[in-house]
Amino acid sequence: MARTIETPIQQRFSDIDPFNHVNNVAQQMYFDTGKLDYYKSIFGQDVLLGNLRIVAVSTSTSYIQQVRMYAPVRVTTTCEHVGNKSLTLFQQLFAGNQLCSESRSVMVVFDFSTQQGIPVSEEWRQLLLGE
């Protein structure tokens, strides 16, 4: 069973629009913060510093409820699928206990030294799927 990582999010003044809610662009940054926390938790802190990294190739977000200013915000992140060269992360953003948005991101393992996508290693596959 894949692990789910929960990341508390600190709202910033610039996240709030004139209607006193978190704008959609800020919600995407919250999801990115969750991804960073997830990678560090699953792979260790150095995974984003080497030649092999995980990069986004596609994202899709559904906005369900507004996120209001001062609401305690958290993001959950889990790996939903691991293919040959890609993986799919599923994330949910909560304000309190209210589900506010969901995002799916297709990610690929990318070798920056060769500038090419490569297959997901068996080691990474096991870590992602919690095997």
PDB file of C-alpha atoms in Angstrom:
ATOM      1  CA  MET A   1       0.000   0.000   0.000  1.00  0.00           C
ATOM      2  CA  ALA A   2       1.434   3.366  -1.040  1.00  0.00           C
ATOM      3  CA  ARG A   3       2.140   5.788   1.788  1.00  0.00           C
ATOM      4  CA  THR A   4       0.208   9.012   2.155  1.00  0.00           C
ATOM      5  CA  ILE A   5       2.162  11.997   3.421  1.00  0.00           C
ATOM      6  CA  GLU A   6       0.358  14.914   5.049  1.00  0.00           C
ATOM      7  CA  THR A   7       1.922  18.380   4.786  1.00  0.00           C
ATOM      8  CA  PRO A   8       0.707  21.359   6.818  1.00  0.00           C
ATOM      9  CA  ILE A   9       0.665  24.540   4.709  1.00  0.00           C
ATOM     10  CA  GLN A  10       1.319  28.046   5.951  1.00  0.00           C
ATOM     11  CA  GLN A  11      -0.795  30.628   4.141  1.00  0.00           C
ATOM     12  CA  ARG A  12       0.968  33.788   3.018  1.00  0.00           C
ATOM     13  CA  PHE A  13      -0.591  37.209   2.645  1.00  0.00           C
ATOM     14  CA  SER A  14       0.072  37.080  -1.116  1.00  0.00           C
ATOM     15  CA  ASP A  15      -1.994  33.856  -1.412  1.00  0.00           C
ATOM     16  CA  ILE A  16      -5.211  35.712  -0.595  1.00  0.00           C
ATOM     17  CA  ASP A  17      -7.201  37.564  -3.248  1.00  0.00           C
ATOM     18  CA  PRO A  18      -9.623  40.509  -2.730  1.00  0.00           C
ATOM     19  CA  PHE A  19     -12.446  38.019  -1.996  1.00  0.00           C
ATOM     20  CA  ASN A  20     -10.531  36.720   1.073  1.00  0.00           C
ATOM     21  CA  HIS A  21      -9.873  33.303  -0.337  1.00  0.00           C
ATOM     22  CA  VAL A  22      -6.753  31.507  -1.547  1.00  0.00           C
ATOM     23  CA  ASN A  23      -6.434  31.901  -5.306  1.00  0.00           C
ATOM     24  CA  ASN A  24      -5.991  28.886  -7.581  1.00  0.00           C
ATOM     25  CA  VAL A  25      -2.357  29.655  -8.411  1.00  0.00           C
ATOM     26  CA  ALA A  26      -1.492  29.576  -4.697  1.00  0.00           C
ATOM     27  CA  GLN A  27      -3.279  26.222  -4.375  1.00  0.00           C
ATOM     28  CA  GLN A  28      -0.950  24.840  -7.065  1.00  0.00           C
ATOM     29  CA  MET A  29       2.022  26.058  -5.013  1.00  0.00           C
ATOM     30  CA  TYR A  30       0.544  24.250  -1.996  1.00  0.00           C
ATOM     31  CA  PHE A  31       0.445  21.049  -4.061  1.00  0.00           C
ATOM     32  CA  ASP A  32       4.084  21.624  -5.049  1.00  0.00           C
ATOM     33  CA  THR A  33       5.004  22.014  -1.376  1.00  0.00           C
ATOM     34  CA  GLY A  34       3.288  18.674  -0.735  1.00  0.00           C
ATOM     35  CA  LYS A  35       5.274  17.054  -3.556  1.00  0.00           C
ATOM     36  CA  LEU A  36       8.550  18.300  -2.108  1.00  0.00           C
ATOM     37  CA  ASP A  37       7.642  16.970   1.341  1.00  0.00           C
ATOM     38  CA  TYR A  38       6.563  13.650  -0.210  1.00  0.00           C
ATOM     39  CA  TYR A  39       9.824  13.200  -2.139  1.00  0.00           C
ATOM     40  CA  LYS A  40      11.934  14.008   0.914  1.00  0.00           C
ATOM     41  CA  SER A  41       9.915  11.564   3.018  1.00  0.00           C
ATOM     42  CA  ILE A  42       9.949   8.721   0.475  1.00  0.00           C
ATOM     43  CA  PHE A  43      13.401   9.085  -1.107  1.00  0.00           C
ATOM     44  CA  GLY A  44      15.389  11.194   1.341  1.00  0.00           C
ATOM     45  CA  GLN A  45      16.489  14.797   1.207  1.00  0.00           C
ATOM     46  CA  ASP A  46      19.085  14.462  -1.576  1.00  0.00           C
ATOM     47  CA  VAL A  47      16.704  13.155  -4.279  1.00  0.00           C
ATOM     48  CA  LEU A  48      16.127  16.640  -5.675  1.00  0.00           C
ATOM     49  CA  LEU A  49      19.822  17.485  -5.853  1.00  0.00           C
ATOM     50  CA  GLY A  50      21.235  14.684  -8.041  1.00  0.00           C
ATOM     51  CA  ASN A  51      21.167  14.080 -11.770  1.00  0.00           C
ATOM     52  CA  LEU A  52      18.063  11.861 -11.486  1.00  0.00           C
ATOM     53  CA  ARG A  53      14.969  13.816 -10.555  1.00  0.00           C
ATOM     54  CA  ILE A  54      11.227  13.560 -10.850  1.00  0.00           C
ATOM     55  CA  VAL A  55       9.639  16.263 -13.003  1.00  0.00           C
ATOM     56  CA  ALA A  56       6.023  17.055 -13.841  1.00  0.00           C
ATOM     57  CA  VAL A  57       4.754  16.551 -17.383  1.00  0.00           C
ATOM     58  CA  SER A  58       1.024  16.971 -16.755  1.00  0.00           C
ATOM     59  CA  THR A  59      -1.268  18.182 -13.976  1.00  0.00           C
ATOM     60  CA  SER A  60      -5.025  18.268 -13.582  1.00  0.00           C
ATOM     61  CA  THR A  61      -6.815  19.990 -10.709  1.00  0.00           C
ATOM     62  CA  SER A  62     -10.444  20.031  -9.614  1.00  0.00           C
ATOM     63  CA  TYR A  63     -11.522  22.922  -7.403  1.00  0.00           C
ATOM     64  CA  ILE A  64     -14.309  21.778  -5.107  1.00  0.00           C
ATOM     65  CA  GLN A  65     -14.620  24.427  -2.364  1.00  0.00           C
ATOM     66  CA  GLN A  66     -13.063  27.802  -1.628  1.00  0.00           C
ATOM     67  CA  VAL A  67     -10.127  27.986   0.769  1.00  0.00           C
ATOM     68  CA  ARG A  68     -10.736  30.914   3.083  1.00  0.00           C
ATOM     69  CA  MET A  69      -8.191  33.147   4.727  1.00  0.00           C
ATOM     70  CA  TYR A  70      -7.089  31.838   8.157  1.00  0.00           C
ATOM     71  CA  ALA A  71      -8.306  28.289   7.465  1.00  0.00           C
ATOM     72  CA  PRO A  72      -5.834  25.624   8.641  1.00  0.00           C
ATOM     73  CA  VAL A  73      -4.623  24.133   5.345  1.00  0.00           C
ATOM     74  CA  ARG A  74      -2.982  20.766   4.682  1.00  0.00           C
ATOM     75  CA  VAL A  75      -2.135  18.717   1.616  1.00  0.00           C
ATOM     76  CA  THR A  76      -2.061  14.933   1.379  1.00  0.00           C
ATOM     77  CA  THR A  77       0.102  13.258  -1.272  1.00  0.00           C
ATOM     78  CA  THR A  78       0.250   9.640  -2.376  1.00  0.00           C
ATOM     79  CA  CYS A  79       1.546   7.732  -5.381  1.00  0.00           C
ATOM     80  CA  GLU A  80      -1.449   6.377  -7.233  1.00  0.00           C
ATOM     81  CA  HIS A  81       0.334   4.554 -10.070  1.00  0.00           C
ATOM     82  CA  VAL A  82       3.851   3.649 -11.193  1.00  0.00           C
ATOM     83  CA  GLY A  83       4.410   2.844 -14.863  1.00  0.00           C
ATOM     84  CA  ASN A  84       7.598   2.225 -16.833  1.00  0.00           C
ATOM     85  CA  LYS A  85       8.899   5.805 -17.052  1.00  0.00           C
ATOM     86  CA  SER A  86       6.135   7.700 -15.263  1.00  0.00           C
ATOM     87  CA  LEU A  87       4.237   7.821 -12.010  1.00  0.00           C
ATOM     88  CA  THR A  88       1.013   9.505 -10.976  1.00  0.00           C
ATOM     89  CA  LEU A  89       0.714  11.458  -7.744  1.00  0.00           C
ATOM     90  CA  PHE A  90      -2.722  12.094  -6.249  1.00  0.00           C
ATOM     91  CA  GLN A  91      -3.078  15.055  -3.898  1.00  0.00           C
ATOM     92  CA  GLN A  92      -5.893  16.537  -1.865  1.00  0.00           C
ATOM     93  CA  LEU A  93      -6.027  19.975  -0.268  1.00  0.00           C
ATOM     94  CA  PHE A  94      -8.049  20.365   2.924  1.00  0.00           C
ATOM     95  CA  ALA A  95      -9.076  23.468   4.849  1.00  0.00           C
ATOM     96  CA  GLY A  96      -9.851  22.095   8.302  1.00  0.00           C
ATOM     97  CA  ASN A  97     -11.626  18.829   7.509  1.00  0.00           C
ATOM     98  CA  GLN A  98     -13.214  20.150   4.290  1.00  0.00           C
ATOM     99  CA  LEU A  99     -11.875  18.797   0.987  1.00  0.00           C
ATOM    100  CA  CYS A 100     -11.263  21.870  -1.193  1.00  0.00           C
ATOM    101  CA  SER A 101      -9.363  20.634  -4.247  1.00  0.00           C
ATOM    102  CA  GLU A 102      -7.757  17.549  -5.766  1.00  0.00           C
ATOM    103  CA  SER A 103      -4.842  17.254  -8.157  1.00  0.00           C
ATOM    104  CA  ARG A 104      -3.297  14.491 -10.215  1.00  0.00           C
ATOM    105  CA  SER A 105       0.204  14.929 -11.592  1.00  0.00           C
ATOM    106  CA  VAL A 106       1.956  12.692 -14.082  1.00  0.00           C
ATOM    107  CA  MET A 107       5.643  12.746 -13.281  1.00  0.00           C
ATOM    108  CA  VAL A 108       8.644  11.238 -15.080  1.00  0.00           C
ATOM    109  CA  VAL A 109      12.102  10.269 -13.918  1.00  0.00           C
ATOM    110  CA  PHE A 110      14.481  12.558 -15.772  1.00  0.00           C
ATOM    111  CA  ASP A 111      18.252  12.238 -16.082  1.00  0.00           C
ATOM    112  CA  PHE A 112      19.603  15.778 -16.240  1.00  0.00           C
ATOM    113  CA  SER A 113      23.069  14.597 -17.343  1.00  0.00           C
ATOM    114  CA  THR A 114      21.658  13.008 -20.540  1.00  0.00           C
ATOM    115  CA  GLN A 115      18.532  15.222 -20.766  1.00  0.00           C
ATOM    116  CA  GLN A 116      16.285  12.163 -21.183  1.00  0.00           C
ATOM    117  CA  GLY A 117      13.513  10.405 -19.376  1.00  0.00           C
ATOM    118  CA  ILE A 118      14.498   7.021 -17.967  1.00  0.00           C
ATOM    119  CA  PRO A 119      12.603   4.040 -16.512  1.00  0.00           C
ATOM    120  CA  VAL A 120      11.578   4.115 -12.858  1.00  0.00           C
ATOM    121  CA  SER A 121      14.136   1.994 -11.012  1.00  0.00           C
ATOM    122  CA  GLU A 122      12.959  -1.039  -9.059  1.00  0.00           C
ATOM    123  CA  GLU A 123      14.240   0.605  -5.866  1.00  0.00           C
ATOM    124  CA  TRP A 124      12.188   3.760  -6.476  1.00  0.00           C
ATOM    125  CA  ARG A 125       9.153   1.668  -7.492  1.00  0.00           C
ATOM    126  CA  GLN A 126       9.274  -0.197  -4.171  1.00  0.00           C
ATOM    127  CA  LEU A 127       9.643   3.025  -2.181  1.00  0.00           C
ATOM    128  CA  LEU A 128       6.751   4.678  -4.046  1.00  0.00           C
ATOM    129  CA  LEU A 129       4.413   1.727  -3.663  1.00  0.00           C
ATOM    130  CA  GLY A 130       5.418   0.988  -0.071  1.00  0.00           C
ATOM    131  CA  GLU A 131       6.557  -2.545  -0.887  1.00  0.00           C
TER     132      GLU A 131
END
